[in-house]
Coordinates of C-alpha atoms and ligand atoms in Angstrom, one line a residue:
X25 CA 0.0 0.0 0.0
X26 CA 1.3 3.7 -0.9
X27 CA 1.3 4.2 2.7
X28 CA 4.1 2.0 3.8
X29 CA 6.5 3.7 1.3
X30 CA 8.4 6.2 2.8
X31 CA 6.7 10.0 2.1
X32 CA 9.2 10.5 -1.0
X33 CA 8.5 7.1 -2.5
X34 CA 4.7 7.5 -1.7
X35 CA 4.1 11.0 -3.0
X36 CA 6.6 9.1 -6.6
X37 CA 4.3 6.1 -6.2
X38 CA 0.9 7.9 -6.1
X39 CA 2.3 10.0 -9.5
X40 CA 2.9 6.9 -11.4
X41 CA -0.3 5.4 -10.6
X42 CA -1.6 8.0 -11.9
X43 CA 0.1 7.6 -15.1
X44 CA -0.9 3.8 -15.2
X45 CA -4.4 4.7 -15.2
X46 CA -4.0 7.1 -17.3
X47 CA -2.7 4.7 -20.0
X48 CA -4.6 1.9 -19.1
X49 CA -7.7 3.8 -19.6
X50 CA -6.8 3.6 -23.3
X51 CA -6.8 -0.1 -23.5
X52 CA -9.2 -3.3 -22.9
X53 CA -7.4 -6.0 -20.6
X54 CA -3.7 -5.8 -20.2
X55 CA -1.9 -9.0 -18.3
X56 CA 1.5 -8.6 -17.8
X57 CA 3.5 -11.1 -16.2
X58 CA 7.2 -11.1 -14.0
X59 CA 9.2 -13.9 -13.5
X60 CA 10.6 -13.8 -10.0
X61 CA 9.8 -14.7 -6.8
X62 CA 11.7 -10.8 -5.0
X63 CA 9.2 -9.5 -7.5
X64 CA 5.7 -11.4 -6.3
X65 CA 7.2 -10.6 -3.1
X66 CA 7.4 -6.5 -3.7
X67 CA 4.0 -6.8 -5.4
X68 CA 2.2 -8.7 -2.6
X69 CA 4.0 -7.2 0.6
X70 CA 3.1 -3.7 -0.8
X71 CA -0.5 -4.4 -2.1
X72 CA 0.4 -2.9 -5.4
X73 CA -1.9 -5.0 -7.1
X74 CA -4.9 -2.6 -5.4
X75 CA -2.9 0.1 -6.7
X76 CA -3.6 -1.0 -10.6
X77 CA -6.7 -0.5 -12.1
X78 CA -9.2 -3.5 -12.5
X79 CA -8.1 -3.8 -16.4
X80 CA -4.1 -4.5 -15.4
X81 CA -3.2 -7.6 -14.3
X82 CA -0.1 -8.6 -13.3
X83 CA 0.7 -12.2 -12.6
X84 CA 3.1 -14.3 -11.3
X85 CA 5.4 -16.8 -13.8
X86 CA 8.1 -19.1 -13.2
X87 CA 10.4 -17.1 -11.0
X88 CA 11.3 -19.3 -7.8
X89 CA 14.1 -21.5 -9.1
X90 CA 13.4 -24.1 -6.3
X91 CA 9.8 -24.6 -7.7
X92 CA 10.6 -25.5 -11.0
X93 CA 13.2 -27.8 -10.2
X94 CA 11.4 -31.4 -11.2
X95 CA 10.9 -34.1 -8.5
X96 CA 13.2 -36.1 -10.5
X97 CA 16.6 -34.1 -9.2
X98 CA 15.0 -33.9 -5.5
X99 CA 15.0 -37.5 -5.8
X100 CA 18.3 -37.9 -6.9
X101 CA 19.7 -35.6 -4.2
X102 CA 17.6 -37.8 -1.5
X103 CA 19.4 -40.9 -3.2
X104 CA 22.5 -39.6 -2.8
X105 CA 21.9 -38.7 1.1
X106 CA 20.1 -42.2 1.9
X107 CA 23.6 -44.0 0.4
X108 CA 25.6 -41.9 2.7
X109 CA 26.7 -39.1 0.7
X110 CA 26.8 -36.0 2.5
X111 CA 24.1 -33.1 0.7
X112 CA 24.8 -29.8 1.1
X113 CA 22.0 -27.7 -0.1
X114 CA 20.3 -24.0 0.3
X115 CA 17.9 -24.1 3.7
X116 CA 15.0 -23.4 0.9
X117 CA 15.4 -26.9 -1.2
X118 CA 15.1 -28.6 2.5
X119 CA 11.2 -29.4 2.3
X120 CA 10.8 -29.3 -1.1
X121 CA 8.7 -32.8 -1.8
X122 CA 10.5 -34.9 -4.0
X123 CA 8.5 -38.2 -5.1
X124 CA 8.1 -39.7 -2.4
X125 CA 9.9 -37.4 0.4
X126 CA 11.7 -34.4 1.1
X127 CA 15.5 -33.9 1.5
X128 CA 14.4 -33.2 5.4
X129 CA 12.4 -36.7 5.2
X130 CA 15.5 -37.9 4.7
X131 CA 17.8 -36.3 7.2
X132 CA 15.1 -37.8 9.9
X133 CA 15.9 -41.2 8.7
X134 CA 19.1 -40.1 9.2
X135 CA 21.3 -38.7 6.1
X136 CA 23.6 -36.4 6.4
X137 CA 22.1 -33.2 5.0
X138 CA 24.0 -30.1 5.8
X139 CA 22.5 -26.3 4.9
X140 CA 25.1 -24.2 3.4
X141 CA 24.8 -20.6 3.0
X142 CA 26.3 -21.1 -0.5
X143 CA 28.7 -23.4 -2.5
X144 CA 31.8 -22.3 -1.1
X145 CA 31.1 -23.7 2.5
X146 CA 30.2 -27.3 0.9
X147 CA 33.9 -26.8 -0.4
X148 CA 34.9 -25.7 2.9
X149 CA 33.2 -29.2 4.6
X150 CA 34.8 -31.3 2.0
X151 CA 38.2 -30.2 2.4
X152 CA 37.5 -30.8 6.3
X153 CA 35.9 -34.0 6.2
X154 CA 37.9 -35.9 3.7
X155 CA 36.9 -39.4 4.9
X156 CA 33.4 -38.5 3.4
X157 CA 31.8 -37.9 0.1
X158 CA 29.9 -34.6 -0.7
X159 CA 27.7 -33.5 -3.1
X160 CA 26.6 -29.6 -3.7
X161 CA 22.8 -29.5 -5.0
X162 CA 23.3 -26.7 -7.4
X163 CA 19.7 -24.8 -7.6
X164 CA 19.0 -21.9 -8.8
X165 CA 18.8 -19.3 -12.0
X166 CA 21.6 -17.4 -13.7
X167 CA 22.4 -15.3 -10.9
X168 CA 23.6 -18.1 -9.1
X169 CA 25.2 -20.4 -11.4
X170 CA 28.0 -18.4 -11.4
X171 CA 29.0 -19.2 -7.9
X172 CA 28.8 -23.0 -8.8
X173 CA 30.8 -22.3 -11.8
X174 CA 33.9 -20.4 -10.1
X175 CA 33.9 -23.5 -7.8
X176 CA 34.5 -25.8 -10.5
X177 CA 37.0 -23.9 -12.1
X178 CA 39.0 -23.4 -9.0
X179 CA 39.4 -27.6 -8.8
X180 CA 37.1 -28.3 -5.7
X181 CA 38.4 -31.2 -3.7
X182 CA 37.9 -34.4 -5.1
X183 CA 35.7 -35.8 -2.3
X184 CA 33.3 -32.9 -3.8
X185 CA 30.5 -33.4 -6.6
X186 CA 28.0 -31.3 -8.0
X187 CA 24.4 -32.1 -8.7
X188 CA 23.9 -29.2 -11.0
X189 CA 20.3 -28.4 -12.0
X190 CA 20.4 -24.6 -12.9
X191 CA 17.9 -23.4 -15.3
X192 CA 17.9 -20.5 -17.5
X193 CA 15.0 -17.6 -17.5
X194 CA 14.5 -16.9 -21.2
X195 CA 13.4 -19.9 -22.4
X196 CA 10.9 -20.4 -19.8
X197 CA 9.4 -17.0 -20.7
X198 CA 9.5 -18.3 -24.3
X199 CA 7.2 -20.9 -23.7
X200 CA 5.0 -18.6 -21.4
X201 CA 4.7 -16.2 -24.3
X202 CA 3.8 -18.9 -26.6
X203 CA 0.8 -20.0 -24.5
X204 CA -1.8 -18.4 -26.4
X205 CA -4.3 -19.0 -23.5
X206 CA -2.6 -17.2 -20.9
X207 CA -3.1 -14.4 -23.6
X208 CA 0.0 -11.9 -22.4
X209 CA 0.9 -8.5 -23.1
X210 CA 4.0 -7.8 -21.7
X211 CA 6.8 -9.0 -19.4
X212 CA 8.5 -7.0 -15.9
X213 CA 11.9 -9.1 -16.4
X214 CA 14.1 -10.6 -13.3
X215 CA 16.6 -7.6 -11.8
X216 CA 18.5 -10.0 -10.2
X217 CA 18.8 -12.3 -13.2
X218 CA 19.8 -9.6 -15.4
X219 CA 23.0 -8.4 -13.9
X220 CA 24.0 -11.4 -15.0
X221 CA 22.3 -12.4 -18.2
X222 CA 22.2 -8.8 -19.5
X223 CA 19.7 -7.1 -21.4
X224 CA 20.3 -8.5 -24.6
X225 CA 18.8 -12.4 -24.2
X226 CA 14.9 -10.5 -24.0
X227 CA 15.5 -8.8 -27.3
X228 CA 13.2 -11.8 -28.6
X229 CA 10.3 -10.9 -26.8
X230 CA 9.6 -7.4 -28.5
X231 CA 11.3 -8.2 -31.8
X232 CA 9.6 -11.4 -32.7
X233 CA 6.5 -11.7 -30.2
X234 CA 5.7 -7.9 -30.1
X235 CA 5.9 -8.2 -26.6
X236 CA 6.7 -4.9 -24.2
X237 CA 9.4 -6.0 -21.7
X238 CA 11.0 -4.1 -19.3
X239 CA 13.8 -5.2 -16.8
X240 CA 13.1 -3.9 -13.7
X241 CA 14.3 -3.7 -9.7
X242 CA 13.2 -4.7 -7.0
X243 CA 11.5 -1.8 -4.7
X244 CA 7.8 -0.8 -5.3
X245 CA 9.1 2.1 -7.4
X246 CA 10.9 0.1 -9.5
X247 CA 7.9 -2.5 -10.2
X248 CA 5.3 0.4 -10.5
X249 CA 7.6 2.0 -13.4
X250 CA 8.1 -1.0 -15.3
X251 CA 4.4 -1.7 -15.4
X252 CA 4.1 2.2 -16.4
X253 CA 6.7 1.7 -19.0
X254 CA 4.6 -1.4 -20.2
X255 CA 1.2 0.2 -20.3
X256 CA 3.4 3.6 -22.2
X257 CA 4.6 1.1 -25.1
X258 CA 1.1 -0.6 -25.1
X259 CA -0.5 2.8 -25.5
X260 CA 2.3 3.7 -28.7
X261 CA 1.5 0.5 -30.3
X262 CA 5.5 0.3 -29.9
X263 CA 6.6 -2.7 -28.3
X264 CA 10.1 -2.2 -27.3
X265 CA 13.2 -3.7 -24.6
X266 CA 13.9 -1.3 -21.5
X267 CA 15.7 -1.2 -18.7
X268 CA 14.3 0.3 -15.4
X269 CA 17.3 -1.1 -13.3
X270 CA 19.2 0.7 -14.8
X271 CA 21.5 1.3 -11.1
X272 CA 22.2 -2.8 -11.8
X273 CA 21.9 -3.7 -15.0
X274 CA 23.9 -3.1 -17.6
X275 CA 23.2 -3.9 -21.3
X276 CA 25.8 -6.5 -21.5
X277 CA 25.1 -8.2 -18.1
X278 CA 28.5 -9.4 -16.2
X279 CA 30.7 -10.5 -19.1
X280 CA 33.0 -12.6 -16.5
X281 CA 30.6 -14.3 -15.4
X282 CA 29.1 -15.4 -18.8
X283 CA 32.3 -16.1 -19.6
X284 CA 33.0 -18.5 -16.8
X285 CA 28.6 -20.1 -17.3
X286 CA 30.1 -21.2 -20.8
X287 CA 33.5 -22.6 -20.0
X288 CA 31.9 -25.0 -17.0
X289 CA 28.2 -25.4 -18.3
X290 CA 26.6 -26.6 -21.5
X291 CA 22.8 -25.4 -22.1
X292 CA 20.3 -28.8 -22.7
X293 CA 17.1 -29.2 -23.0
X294 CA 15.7 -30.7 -19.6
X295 CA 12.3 -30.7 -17.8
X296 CA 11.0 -28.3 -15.6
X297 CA 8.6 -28.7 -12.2
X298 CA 5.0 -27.8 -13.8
X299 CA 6.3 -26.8 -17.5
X300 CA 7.8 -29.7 -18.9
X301 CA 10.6 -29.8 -20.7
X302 CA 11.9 -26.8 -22.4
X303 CA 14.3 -26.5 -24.9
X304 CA 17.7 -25.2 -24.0
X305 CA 16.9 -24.2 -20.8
X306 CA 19.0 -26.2 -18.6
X307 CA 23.0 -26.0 -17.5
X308 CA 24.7 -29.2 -17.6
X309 CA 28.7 -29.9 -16.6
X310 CA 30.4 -30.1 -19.9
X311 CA 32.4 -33.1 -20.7
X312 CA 35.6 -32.0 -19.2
X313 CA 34.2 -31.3 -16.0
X314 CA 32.3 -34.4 -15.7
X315 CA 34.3 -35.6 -12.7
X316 CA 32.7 -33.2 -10.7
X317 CA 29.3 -34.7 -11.7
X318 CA 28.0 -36.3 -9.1
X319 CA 24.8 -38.0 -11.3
X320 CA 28.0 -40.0 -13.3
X321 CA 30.4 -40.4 -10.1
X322 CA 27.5 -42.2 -7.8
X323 CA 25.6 -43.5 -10.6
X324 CA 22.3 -41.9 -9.6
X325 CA 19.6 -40.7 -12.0
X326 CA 16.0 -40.9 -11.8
X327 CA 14.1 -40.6 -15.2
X328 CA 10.4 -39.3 -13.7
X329 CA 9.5 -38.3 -10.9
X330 CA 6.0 -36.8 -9.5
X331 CA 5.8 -33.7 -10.1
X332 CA 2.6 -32.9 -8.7
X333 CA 1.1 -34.7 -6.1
X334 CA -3.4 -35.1 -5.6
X335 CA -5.1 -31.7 -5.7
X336 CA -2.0 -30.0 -5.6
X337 CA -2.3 -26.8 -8.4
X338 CA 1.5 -25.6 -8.8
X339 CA 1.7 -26.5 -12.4
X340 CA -1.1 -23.7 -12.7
X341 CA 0.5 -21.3 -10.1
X342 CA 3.9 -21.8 -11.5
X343 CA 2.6 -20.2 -14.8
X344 CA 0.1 -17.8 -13.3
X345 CA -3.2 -19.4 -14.4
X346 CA -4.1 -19.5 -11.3
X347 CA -3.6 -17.5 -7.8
X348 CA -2.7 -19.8 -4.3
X349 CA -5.9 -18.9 -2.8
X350 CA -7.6 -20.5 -6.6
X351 CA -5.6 -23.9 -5.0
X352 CA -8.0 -25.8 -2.9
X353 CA -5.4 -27.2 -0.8
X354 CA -3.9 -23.4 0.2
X355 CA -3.8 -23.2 4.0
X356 CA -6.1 -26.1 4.3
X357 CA -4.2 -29.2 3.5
X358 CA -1.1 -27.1 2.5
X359 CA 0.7 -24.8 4.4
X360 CA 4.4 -23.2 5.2
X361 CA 4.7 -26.4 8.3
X362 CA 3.2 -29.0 6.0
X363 CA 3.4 -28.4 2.1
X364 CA 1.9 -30.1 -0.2
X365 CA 3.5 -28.5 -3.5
X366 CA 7.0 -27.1 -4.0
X367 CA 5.7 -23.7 -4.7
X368 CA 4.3 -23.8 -0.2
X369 CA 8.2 -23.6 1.1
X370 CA 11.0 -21.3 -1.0
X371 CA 10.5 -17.8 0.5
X372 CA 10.4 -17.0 -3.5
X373 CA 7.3 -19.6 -3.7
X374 CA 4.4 -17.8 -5.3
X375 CA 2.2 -19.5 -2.4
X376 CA 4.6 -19.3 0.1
X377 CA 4.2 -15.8 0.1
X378 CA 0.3 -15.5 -0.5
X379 CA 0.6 -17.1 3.0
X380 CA 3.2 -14.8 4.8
X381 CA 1.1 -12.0 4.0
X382 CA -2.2 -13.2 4.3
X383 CA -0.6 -13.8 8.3
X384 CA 0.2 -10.5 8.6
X385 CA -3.4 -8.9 7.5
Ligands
SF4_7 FE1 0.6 -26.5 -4.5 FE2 0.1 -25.9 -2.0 FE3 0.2 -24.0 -3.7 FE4 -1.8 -25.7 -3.7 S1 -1.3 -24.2 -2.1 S2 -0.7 -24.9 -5.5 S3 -0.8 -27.6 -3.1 S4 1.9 -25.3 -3.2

């Protein structure tokens, strides 16, 4: 709500609302969708969704990279742990449902699974501990497959392998776009995301879909501008690529760190929690780093896993079909202590959050 910004940002905000109505009173229905979960989480905590005007929807895509991770790799990682490999993994993946149980299921049977505040302290353990075997379960976007790639490249201990599932933004919004029933007209693209990746891989979206996409940040400003910039190039019949994060982003992203993604990782098709699989979306190890791959070193891979478990609605949240509360199961049957779907337990989970601020109302 404008009156939680601070009186600068309100008296900004209430201006650009202004302007969004302004614009959006020259069209019919506008849906325009964001792909990450800092995002939902700005939109929701703020209530700027009763800020827009009935005809401007903004819904929530693919944007928590521990959702769309398929049951498949959670099942692998528990695998791994119930054979006596030590798991290190983000504090988020924990209670992700695999198949048949979580990574935390597992632990209470007894595995060893260690939270680490990021790859370099699952290097830290292994050096430590070198009577046992680790394995890093590499989750996450663009921004942080950088920090699994340096890793590699510095030659982590060879008691250390990585279970590397990172998956790569554009070519989920690709397939969004192409869903002619979710009926889009323009994208808010991922901040963080973009320092990476640049502005460069969205070019597509404009060019050859027509779509308005801006990059934006993360404060309410920042989201209320892009959908202003989005309703502006609706209103010109001038779909176009912007950057709003401008303070972060710049148009070639972090060069480095591309530089490092394609020396470690090679892009692959591969399947994704709730979308299926999407073509080259997906970093695998290249072949000279398959050592460090700990699918090959253990001889673990699971070919299908469940995805979606009874009554549970993810694969229609994930895309933004439907909202949490649509879910019959939300804060019934599924909830932040006991979740049903992956999309309940990452802070960056579209229902997750539903639920932390439907707590604090
Ligand atoms: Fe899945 Fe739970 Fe969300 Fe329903 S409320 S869609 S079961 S995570």
């Amino acid at each position: 709500m404008v009156e939680s910004l601070r009186f600068r940002d309100a008296t900004l905000a209430k201006r650009v609302v202004e302007k969004i109505r302004r614009f959006a009173s020259k069209q019919e229905t506008v849906k325009i969708c964001h792909v990450c979960g800092t995002h939902e989480w700005t939109i929701t905590h703020f209530g700027l969704r009763s800020l827009l005007p009935s005809n401007v929807e903004v819904i929530a895509g693919p944007g928590c990279p521990v959702c769309i991770v398929p049951a498949s790799e959670f099942d692998e990682a528990i695998q791994l742990a119930l054979k006596g490999k030590v798991v290190a993994c983000f504090g988020d993946v924990l209670r992700v449902p695999g198949s048949k149980m979580s990574l935390l299921d597992a632990k209470a049977e007894g595995a060893d699974v260690r939270v680490v505040y990021g790859v370099g302290d699952a290097v830290k353990m292994a050096r430590r501990e070198k009577d046992k075997e680790f394995v890093f379960f590499a989750v996450g976007f663009e921004t942080t497959a950088p920090s699994t790639a340096v890793e590699i490249v510095k030659k982590p201990p060879e008691n250390l392998s990585f279970l590397v599932c990172h998956r790569l933004i554009p070519p989920a919004m690709k397939v969004l776009v192409e869903m002619k029933d979710l009926s889009l007209n323009g994208f808010v693209a991922p901040g963080h995301v973009s320092t990476i990746i640049g502005v460069k891989p969205y070019r597509v979206f404009p060019e050859v879909y027509g779509m308005p996409t801006v990059v934006a940040g993360f404060e309410p400003l920042d989201v209320l501008f892009g959908v202003y910039m989005i309703l502006k190039q609706l209103s010109e019949g001038k779909p176009r690529l912007e950057n709003e994060y401008v303070r972060a982003v710049r148009q070639e992203g972090n060069v480095k760190a591309q530089e490092l993604m394609k020396k470690i990782f090679e892009v692959v098709d591969d399947n994704w929690r709730g979308l299926g699989v999407i073509p080259s979306s997906t970093f695998k190890l290249r072949k000279e780093y398959e050592t460090f791959d700990a699918q090959l070193k253990h001889g673990v891979k699971v070919e299908e896993g469940v995805d979606i478990q009874p009554g549970c609605k993810c694969h229609l949240v994930i895309i933004g079909k439907i909202k949490p509360t649509e879910c019959p199961l939300f804060m019934k049957a599924c909830t932040p202590q006991k979740p049903v779907g992956a999309c309940m337990v990452s802070n960056e989970g579209t229902c997750r959050i539903w639920t932390k601020v439907s707590q604090q109302i």
